[in-house]
Short mmCIF file of C-alpha atoms in Angstrom, two decimals:
data_model
loop_
_atom_site.label_atom_id
_atom_site.label_comp_id
_atom_site.label_asym_id
_atom_site.label_seq_id
_atom_site.Cartn_x
_atom_site.Cartn_y
_atom_site.Cartn_z
CA UNK A 850 -0.16 0.05 -0.27
CA UNK A 851 1.46 2.75 -0.96
CA UNK A 852 0.60 6.81 -0.07
CA UNK A 853 2.17 9.68 -1.63
CA UNK A 854 2.20 13.17 0.83
CA UNK A 855 3.07 16.29 -0.53
CA UNK A 856 3.56 19.38 2.70
CA UNK A 857 4.40 22.78 1.53
CA UNK A 858 5.22 26.05 3.13
CA UNK A 859 3.40 28.93 1.34
CA UNK A 860 4.82 31.91 0.45
CA UNK A 861 2.26 34.26 2.38
CA UNK A 862 4.73 36.27 3.97
CA UNK A 863 4.49 37.19 7.19
CA UNK A 864 1.49 34.67 7.94
CA UNK A 865 1.49 31.18 8.41
CA UNK A 866 -0.72 29.18 5.80
CA UNK A 867 1.07 25.40 5.37
CA UNK A 868 -0.87 22.89 3.91
CA UNK A 869 0.18 18.48 4.30
CA UNK A 870 -2.03 16.84 1.14
CA UNK A 871 -2.07 12.65 1.74
CA UNK A 872 -2.16 10.52 -1.24
CA UNK A 873 -4.00 7.06 -1.19
CA UNK A 874 -5.63 4.88 -4.15
CA UNK A 875 -8.84 5.51 -2.05
CA UNK A 876 -8.06 9.83 -2.80
CA UNK A 877 -6.91 12.61 -0.62
CA UNK A 878 -6.49 13.67 2.28
CA UNK A 879 -5.94 17.17 3.21
CA UNK A 880 -4.57 19.05 6.93
CA UNK A 881 -4.68 22.72 6.83
CA UNK A 882 -2.13 25.02 9.73
CA UNK A 883 -3.36 28.03 9.57
CA UNK A 884 -4.35 30.13 7.19
CA UNK A 885 -3.22 33.41 7.12
CA UNK A 886 -1.37 37.01 6.14
CA UNK A 887 -0.24 40.51 7.33
CA UNK A 888 1.42 40.89 3.94
CA UNK A 889 -0.95 40.08 1.26
CA UNK A 890 -4.58 41.03 3.39
CA UNK A 891 -4.79 43.77 1.02
CA UNK A 892 -6.60 43.43 -2.23
CA UNK A 893 -7.44 39.98 -3.18
CA UNK A 894 -3.92 38.32 -3.27
CA UNK A 895 -4.47 36.23 -0.31
CA UNK A 896 -7.28 34.96 -1.77
CA UNK A 897 -5.86 34.39 -4.77
CA UNK A 898 -3.04 32.36 -2.70
CA UNK A 899 -5.24 29.80 -1.47
CA UNK A 900 -7.67 29.47 -4.62
CA UNK A 901 -5.13 28.89 -6.49
CA UNK A 902 -3.86 25.93 -4.01
CA UNK A 903 -6.64 23.81 -3.70
CA UNK A 904 -9.67 23.19 -6.32
CA UNK A 905 -13.13 24.70 -5.83
CA UNK A 906 -14.71 22.30 -3.04
CA UNK A 907 -12.04 20.96 -2.43
CA UNK A 908 -12.22 18.96 1.58
CA UNK A 909 -10.10 20.18 3.83
CA UNK A 910 -10.21 17.12 6.44
CA UNK A 911 -8.30 18.34 9.80
CA UNK A 912 -7.61 22.63 9.95
CA UNK A 913 -5.44 23.21 12.55
CA UNK A 914 -5.63 26.95 14.26
CA UNK A 915 -2.49 27.47 15.64
CA UNK A 916 -3.84 30.98 18.02
CA UNK A 917 -6.07 33.98 17.08
CA UNK A 918 -3.82 36.55 15.54
CA UNK A 919 -5.16 38.34 12.65
CA UNK A 920 -2.50 37.08 10.48
CA UNK A 921 -2.73 33.74 11.28
CA UNK A 922 -6.52 33.66 10.51
CA UNK A 923 -7.84 36.30 7.69
CA UNK A 924 -7.77 33.62 5.15
CA UNK A 925 -10.86 31.77 6.38
CA UNK A 926 -13.20 33.32 4.92
CA UNK A 927 -12.08 32.88 1.92
CA UNK A 928 -10.89 29.62 2.76
CA UNK A 929 -14.31 28.52 3.88
CA UNK A 930 -15.96 29.63 1.18
CA UNK A 931 -14.18 27.76 -1.62
CA UNK A 932 -13.57 24.36 0.14
CA UNK A 933 -15.56 22.14 2.69
CA UNK A 934 -13.97 21.97 5.92
CA UNK A 935 -14.73 18.90 7.64
CA UNK A 936 -13.05 18.81 11.06
CA UNK A 937 -11.14 22.23 13.29
CA UNK A 938 -8.46 21.77 16.21
CA UNK A 939 -8.23 24.89 18.07
CA UNK A 940 -6.90 25.67 21.31
CA UNK A 941 -9.82 26.14 23.98
CA UNK A 942 -10.84 29.02 25.00
CA UNK A 943 -11.89 29.93 28.06
CA UNK A 944 -14.95 33.56 28.05
CA UNK A 945 -12.07 35.42 29.84
CA UNK A 946 -10.01 34.28 27.03
CA UNK A 947 -12.18 35.18 24.41
CA UNK A 948 -12.63 38.89 25.76
CA UNK A 949 -8.86 39.66 25.81
CA UNK A 950 -9.09 38.48 21.78
CA UNK A 951 -11.60 40.93 21.13
CA UNK A 952 -10.74 43.78 22.44
CA UNK A 953 -7.44 43.32 21.62
CA UNK A 954 -8.82 42.69 17.90
CA UNK A 955 -11.44 46.03 17.48
CA UNK A 956 -7.90 47.83 18.61
CA UNK A 957 -5.38 46.67 16.64
CA UNK A 958 -7.52 45.76 13.82
CA UNK A 959 -6.81 47.16 10.20
CA UNK A 960 -9.71 47.93 7.70
CA UNK A 961 -7.86 46.21 5.33
CA UNK A 962 -6.91 43.09 7.10
CA UNK A 963 -9.68 40.81 4.97
CA UNK A 964 -11.46 39.27 8.21
CA UNK A 965 -14.09 42.36 9.56
CA UNK A 966 -14.74 42.52 12.94
CA UNK A 967 -17.95 40.65 12.69
CA UNK A 968 -16.04 37.82 10.92
CA UNK A 969 -14.08 37.08 13.94
CA UNK A 970 -17.07 37.70 17.16
CA UNK A 971 -19.14 34.82 14.97
CA UNK A 972 -15.52 32.39 13.70
CA UNK A 973 -14.46 32.98 17.83
CA UNK A 974 -18.07 32.05 19.41
CA UNK A 975 -19.12 29.47 16.94
CA UNK A 976 -16.43 28.12 14.40
CA UNK A 977 -18.34 25.48 13.70
CA UNK A 978 -21.72 27.82 12.08
CA UNK A 979 -18.59 30.16 10.81
CA UNK A 980 -16.51 27.94 9.00
CA UNK A 981 -19.41 25.00 7.92
CA UNK A 982 -21.88 27.22 5.62
CA UNK A 983 -24.16 23.99 4.68
CA UNK A 984 -21.93 21.32 5.57
CA UNK A 985 -21.32 19.95 9.63
CA UNK A 986 -17.86 21.09 11.11
CA UNK A 987 -16.38 19.37 13.93
CA UNK A 988 -14.67 21.05 16.00
CA UNK A 989 -12.30 19.74 18.68
CA UNK A 990 -10.52 22.03 21.75
CA UNK A 991 -6.80 20.93 22.66
CA UNK A 992 -6.96 21.38 26.63
CA UNK A 993 -3.87 23.52 28.61
CA UNK A 994 -1.48 22.34 29.95
CA UNK A 995 1.34 24.45 32.25
CA UNK A 996 4.87 24.49 30.91
CA UNK A 997 5.62 24.73 34.21
CA UNK A 998 3.62 21.88 35.55
CA UNK A 999 4.66 18.24 35.92
CA UNK A 1000 7.87 16.50 36.95
CA UNK A 1001 7.84 13.46 34.27
CA UNK A 1002 4.92 14.40 31.78
CA UNK A 1003 3.32 11.48 30.61
CA UNK A 1004 4.24 9.73 26.81
CA UNK A 1005 2.13 9.95 23.70
CA UNK A 1006 1.23 6.60 22.32
CA UNK A 1007 1.13 5.75 18.66
CA UNK A 1008 -0.58 2.67 20.70
CA UNK A 1009 -3.21 4.97 22.20
CA UNK A 1010 -4.68 7.38 19.15
CA UNK A 1011 -7.84 8.28 18.23
CA UNK A 1012 -8.56 7.79 14.57
CA UNK A 1013 -9.45 11.78 13.50
CA UNK A 1014 -11.94 10.65 11.21
CA UNK A 1015 -14.38 9.57 13.34
CA UNK A 1016 -15.09 12.66 15.55
CA UNK A 1017 -18.18 14.02 13.68
CA UNK A 1018 -19.62 17.17 13.92
CA UNK A 1019 -22.16 17.79 16.60
CA UNK A 1020 -24.20 20.36 14.70
CA UNK A 1021 -24.66 21.86 11.36
CA UNK A 1022 -24.77 25.15 10.24
CA UNK A 1023 -27.89 27.25 11.89
CA UNK A 1024 -28.65 24.45 14.68
CA UNK A 1025 -27.30 24.97 18.57
CA UNK A 1026 -26.61 27.86 19.61
CA UNK A 1027 -25.44 27.13 22.54
CA UNK A 1028 -21.53 27.91 23.63
CA UNK A 1029 -18.73 25.97 20.97
CA UNK A 1030 -17.03 24.81 23.83
CA UNK A 1031 -19.76 23.36 25.69
CA UNK A 1032 -20.71 21.32 22.51
CA UNK A 1033 -17.40 19.91 20.99
CA UNK A 1034 -15.08 17.25 21.99
CA UNK A 1035 -11.69 18.59 24.02
CA UNK A 1036 -8.97 16.69 24.64
CA UNK A 1037 -5.44 16.97 25.98
CA UNK A 1038 -2.63 18.34 24.57
CA UNK A 1039 -0.35 15.31 23.65
CA UNK A 1040 -3.13 13.35 22.44
CA UNK A 1041 -2.17 11.67 19.33
CA UNK A 1042 -4.27 11.50 16.75
CA UNK A 1043 -3.52 8.75 13.94
CA UNK A 1044 -4.20 8.88 10.14
CA UNK A 1045 -7.78 7.08 9.12
CA UNK A 1046 -6.87 3.91 7.49
CA UNK A 1047 -3.95 1.33 7.67
CA UNK A 1048 -0.77 4.04 7.34
CA UNK A 1049 1.63 5.01 9.89
CA UNK A 1050 1.42 8.79 10.75
CA UNK A 1051 0.03 10.76 13.00
CA UNK A 1052 -1.04 14.38 14.30
CA UNK A 1053 -0.23 15.08 18.52
CA UNK A 1054 -1.21 19.32 19.01
CA UNK A 1055 0.06 20.70 22.26
CA UNK A 1056 -1.63 23.89 24.11
CA UNK A 1057 0.30 25.32 26.37
CA UNK A 1058 -0.87 27.55 28.54
CA UNK A 1059 1.09 31.67 28.28
CA UNK A 1060 -2.34 33.87 29.15
CA UNK A 1061 -1.07 35.42 31.62
CA UNK A 1062 -1.97 38.40 29.79
CA UNK A 1063 -6.23 37.67 30.27
CA UNK A 1064 -5.62 38.04 34.77
CA UNK A 1065 -3.58 41.53 33.87
CA UNK A 1066 -6.65 43.02 31.73
CA UNK A 1067 -9.48 41.45 33.44
CA UNK A 1068 -7.72 42.96 37.52
CA UNK A 1069 -7.58 46.81 34.37
CA UNK A 1070 -11.05 46.48 34.05
CA UNK A 1071 -12.51 46.43 36.82
CA UNK A 1072 -10.07 49.19 37.78
CA UNK A 1073 -11.97 50.99 34.86
CA UNK A 1074 -14.72 50.44 36.58
CA UNK A 1075 -16.22 47.05 34.66
CA UNK A 1076 -16.79 43.77 34.41
CA UNK A 1077 -15.81 41.35 31.60
CA UNK A 1078 -19.81 40.96 30.73
CA UNK A 1079 -19.95 44.45 30.37
CA UNK A 1080 -17.60 43.70 27.33
CA UNK A 1081 -18.55 40.00 25.37
CA UNK A 1082 -19.18 41.82 22.76
CA UNK A 1083 -17.54 43.54 20.18
CA UNK A 1084 -20.20 46.04 20.08
CA UNK A 1085 -19.69 46.43 24.10
CA UNK A 1086 -16.62 47.41 22.86
CA UNK A 1087 -16.91 49.80 21.07
CA UNK A 1088 -19.31 51.95 23.13
CA UNK A 1089 -16.88 51.42 26.20
CA UNK A 1090 -13.26 52.03 23.89
CA UNK A 1091 -11.98 54.98 26.00
CA UNK A 1092 -12.31 52.66 28.87
CA UNK A 1093 -10.92 49.81 27.52
CA UNK A 1094 -7.89 51.35 25.44
CA UNK A 1095 -6.66 52.32 29.03
CA UNK A 1096 -6.71 48.97 30.69
CA UNK A 1097 -5.16 46.87 27.67
CA UNK A 1098 -2.39 49.67 28.00
CA UNK A 1099 -2.22 49.37 31.30
CA UNK A 1100 -1.72 45.55 30.59
CA UNK A 1101 0.73 45.91 28.30
CA UNK A 1102 2.48 48.67 30.72
CA UNK A 1103 2.73 45.61 33.32
CA UNK A 1104 4.35 43.23 30.89
CA UNK A 1105 8.05 43.77 30.04
CA UNK A 1106 8.29 41.65 27.46
CA UNK A 1107 5.14 42.96 25.67
CA UNK A 1108 6.17 44.14 21.87
CA UNK A 1109 4.11 46.02 19.72
CA UNK A 1110 1.28 45.98 22.18
CA UNK A 1111 0.90 41.79 21.99
CA UNK A 1112 0.72 40.40 26.00
CA UNK A 1113 -1.08 36.24 24.00
CA UNK A 1114 1.91 34.21 23.66
CA UNK A 1115 -0.06 31.42 23.35
CA UNK A 1116 0.65 29.15 20.59
CA UNK A 1117 -1.42 26.07 19.12
CA UNK A 1118 2.34 23.74 18.38
CA UNK A 1119 2.01 20.30 16.06
CA UNK A 1120 3.76 17.56 15.29
CA UNK A 1121 3.12 15.77 12.34
CA UNK A 1122 4.90 12.80 11.49
CA UNK A 1123 5.18 9.32 12.01
CA UNK A 1124 6.98 6.94 15.29
CA UNK A 1125 10.59 7.40 16.15
CA UNK A 1126 10.95 3.31 14.11
CA UNK A 1127 9.02 4.62 10.80
CA UNK A 1128 11.56 4.79 7.56
CA UNK A 1129 10.06 6.54 4.68
CA UNK A 1130 11.59 8.04 1.58
CA UNK A 1131 11.76 11.05 1.62
CA UNK A 1132 12.71 13.77 -1.05
CA UNK A 1133 12.44 17.63 -0.41
CA UNK A 1134 12.09 20.72 -3.04
CA UNK A 1135 13.37 24.60 -2.32
CA UNK A 1136 13.85 27.89 -2.54
CA UNK A 1137 16.56 28.60 0.02
CA UNK A 1138 17.04 32.25 0.21
CA UNK A 1139 19.84 33.42 2.30
CA UNK A 1140 20.88 36.43 5.17
CA UNK A 1141 20.21 39.22 2.56
CA UNK A 1142 17.75 37.10 0.56
CA UNK A 1143 19.55 38.39 -2.55
CA UNK A 1144 20.65 35.00 -3.55
CA UNK A 1145 18.04 32.24 -4.46
CA UNK A 1146 19.26 28.86 -5.54
CA UNK A 1147 17.00 25.78 -6.00
CA UNK A 1148 17.65 22.65 -3.71
CA UNK A 1149 16.29 19.33 -4.89
CA UNK A 1150 17.03 16.61 -1.96
CA UNK A 1151 15.96 13.19 -3.18
CA UNK A 1152 17.07 10.31 -0.28
CA UNK A 1153 15.54 7.52 1.86
CA UNK A 1154 15.30 10.20 4.27
CA UNK A 1155 13.79 8.95 8.03
CA UNK A 1156 13.48 12.57 9.81
CA UNK A 1157 10.04 13.34 7.78
CA UNK A 1158 8.24 14.08 10.63
CA UNK A 1159 7.80 17.45 11.04
CA UNK A 1160 6.84 19.77 14.56
CA UNK A 1161 4.42 23.53 13.60
CA UNK A 1162 5.47 26.03 16.48
CA UNK A 1163 3.10 29.07 15.54
CA UNK A 1164 3.82 32.31 17.45
CA UNK A 1165 5.09 30.16 20.77
CA UNK A 1166 7.01 31.46 22.70
CA UNK A 1167 10.26 29.02 23.71
CA UNK A 1168 11.80 31.07 26.68
CA UNK A 1169 13.12 29.26 29.14
CA UNK A 1170 13.33 25.38 28.55
CA UNK A 1171 10.47 24.00 30.19
CA UNK A 1172 8.53 24.24 27.03
CA UNK A 1173 11.14 22.39 24.99
CA UNK A 1174 11.34 20.13 27.46
CA UNK A 1175 8.30 19.22 28.36
CA UNK A 1176 7.32 18.97 24.13
CA UNK A 1177 10.68 16.16 24.34
CA UNK A 1178 9.08 14.66 26.44
CA UNK A 1179 6.06 13.73 25.67
CA UNK A 1180 7.43 12.79 22.13
CA UNK A 1181 9.76 10.86 22.88
CA UNK A 1182 7.85 7.59 21.19
CA UNK A 1183 8.31 10.06 18.21
CA UNK A 1184 11.06 12.86 18.03
CA UNK A 1185 14.15 11.06 16.69
CA UNK A 1186 11.44 11.70 12.92
CA UNK A 1187 11.56 15.16 13.04
CA UNK A 1188 13.66 17.01 9.94
CA UNK A 1189 11.37 19.83 10.04
CA UNK A 1190 10.50 22.41 12.52
CA UNK A 1191 8.71 26.09 11.40
CA UNK A 1192 10.65 28.56 13.87
CA UNK A 1193 8.02 30.27 16.35
CA UNK A 1194 7.07 34.01 15.70
CA UNK A 1195 8.36 33.98 12.04
CA UNK A 1196 12.15 33.97 13.08
CA UNK A 1197 11.39 36.64 16.63
CA UNK A 1198 14.30 36.55 19.04
CA UNK A 1199 12.03 36.69 21.35
CA UNK A 1200 10.29 33.77 21.20
CA UNK A 1201 13.25 31.57 19.92
CA UNK A 1202 15.26 29.07 22.48
CA UNK A 1203 18.10 27.26 20.73
CA UNK A 1204 17.31 23.88 22.43
CA UNK A 1205 14.47 23.61 20.39
CA UNK A 1206 16.99 22.36 17.66
CA UNK A 1207 18.31 19.29 19.43
CA UNK A 1208 14.44 18.34 18.85
CA UNK A 1209 14.87 15.16 16.56
CA UNK A 1210 16.75 14.95 13.09
CA UNK A 1211 15.99 18.63 12.42
CA UNK A 1212 17.10 19.65 9.17
CA UNK A 1213 15.40 22.05 7.81
CA UNK A 1214 14.40 25.34 9.27
CA UNK A 1215 10.93 27.41 7.98
CA UNK A 1216 11.00 31.07 9.28
CA UNK A 1217 7.88 32.76 7.65
CA UNK A 1218 8.06 35.98 6.88
CA UNK A 1219 6.94 39.48 5.19
CA UNK A 1220 10.60 40.47 3.40
CA UNK A 1221 9.78 44.29 4.32
CA UNK A 1222 7.84 43.90 7.66
CA UNK A 1223 8.80 46.34 10.11
CA UNK A 1224 9.16 44.13 13.48
CA UNK A 1225 12.25 43.10 12.20
CA UNK A 1226 11.73 39.56 11.32
CA UNK A 1227 13.42 36.72 11.13
CA UNK A 1228 15.79 37.76 13.77
CA UNK A 1229 19.42 37.21 12.25
CA UNK A 1230 20.51 36.14 15.54
CA UNK A 1231 17.83 33.33 15.08
CA UNK A 1232 19.10 32.32 11.72
CA UNK A 1233 22.89 32.56 12.50
CA UNK A 1234 22.14 29.75 15.66
CA UNK A 1235 20.16 27.36 13.44
CA UNK A 1236 23.31 27.73 10.72
CA UNK A 1237 25.48 27.09 13.70
CA UNK A 1238 23.53 24.00 14.12
CA UNK A 1239 23.97 22.72 10.33
CA UNK A 1240 20.25 23.39 9.39
CA UNK A 1241 19.51 24.64 6.83
CA UNK A 1242 16.71 27.93 6.56
CA UNK A 1243 14.62 28.36 4.25
CA UNK A 1244 12.82 31.62 4.25
CA UNK A 1245 9.75 31.82 3.36
CA UNK A 1246 8.55 35.34 2.01
CA UNK A 1247 5.99 36.88 -0.23
CA UNK A 1248 8.11 35.42 -3.12
CA UNK A 1249 6.42 32.76 -5.01
CA UNK A 1250 10.30 31.84 -5.88
CA UNK A 1251 10.05 31.56 -1.92
CA UNK A 1252 7.79 28.05 -1.36
CA UNK A 1253 9.34 24.82 -0.02
CA UNK A 1254 7.48 21.64 -0.88
CA UNK A 1255 8.02 18.05 0.94
CA UNK A 1256 7.49 14.79 -0.19
CA UNK A 1257 7.28 11.66 1.23
CA UNK A 1258 6.51 8.51 -0.12
CA UNK A 1259 4.88 5.85 2.78
CA UNK A 1260 5.26 2.03 1.00
#
């Protein structure tokens, strides 16, 4: 039995849009990890990139969302209209976190984003209804874990894997108005979801609790004489805009590590790949864009390369060793298969920890960023540390030539 896998890091600039397509004799199975861009948000450039990736009506079997920043989700409107989304895996959000995210989105939102206030609120409050259109969507929540918690975190075992295709939606469009997190199934971080049928391929999400920002914001809101219940919708947030701005600025000032007014360091990671024992034929094609971005070369590496797993990190902060150590322990049965790492937060030095390069057998590091972004991404220091470990830095920008495509044959 043969299965071909195509993993693509799409050139959307300052954002994230990653896909994996599994081709078997019984059809295709497709996953998406994040879908958004700050660089391509103006006009219909991002929409064109999404539509050119998938034929109309393509089934997205699983959509993974790392977190709720605009540059990771503002393509969802196009994705849901152009494709049929069957399942979405999200980090669990409590009521306080949702209020904070709505306030942050309102205060930081740009009219050129392509994702309106209404769309963001609809997606946050009920992703099944927002993404479903006329079809049923299963919402799978991943519960948070404390990165400073257990000394010996539980290992993820392939024999305990859940068949992700068996998880069905509990409502379809227009049904069940209750809050989505009360209706969909919730799983612990580190739960192993398996590829359907007999193929040895697994998806393992990790949601680390880095949401101390919500408590700081809640305290600041109360100091302004408001409660979270009074600002739980965009409409109410607009009504109390001045007080919320003061509270938000106060929250930012209490967090010395915040940048650009952003207190959200949470982001759901995802491992996608085989166990450490599996050996698959692996090859890759990529444009390697160097430090100055002035030289480009295409590379094709056909080989019996066993390290076909990928660790997606979204915008997570890996500062300190707690999360890297925890992931390493939980992925004990999988980590040696890790060959590709998506560098967190577009290569920001504030989110990077060099020890993550020691996971598995990483040979390829993906940096996704806009070539003219004003944040200074990626950090030259991060790129230097990657190169020092003999890992190839693949710089994926909005330039179509920077696309990274990896091909895996499973026999």
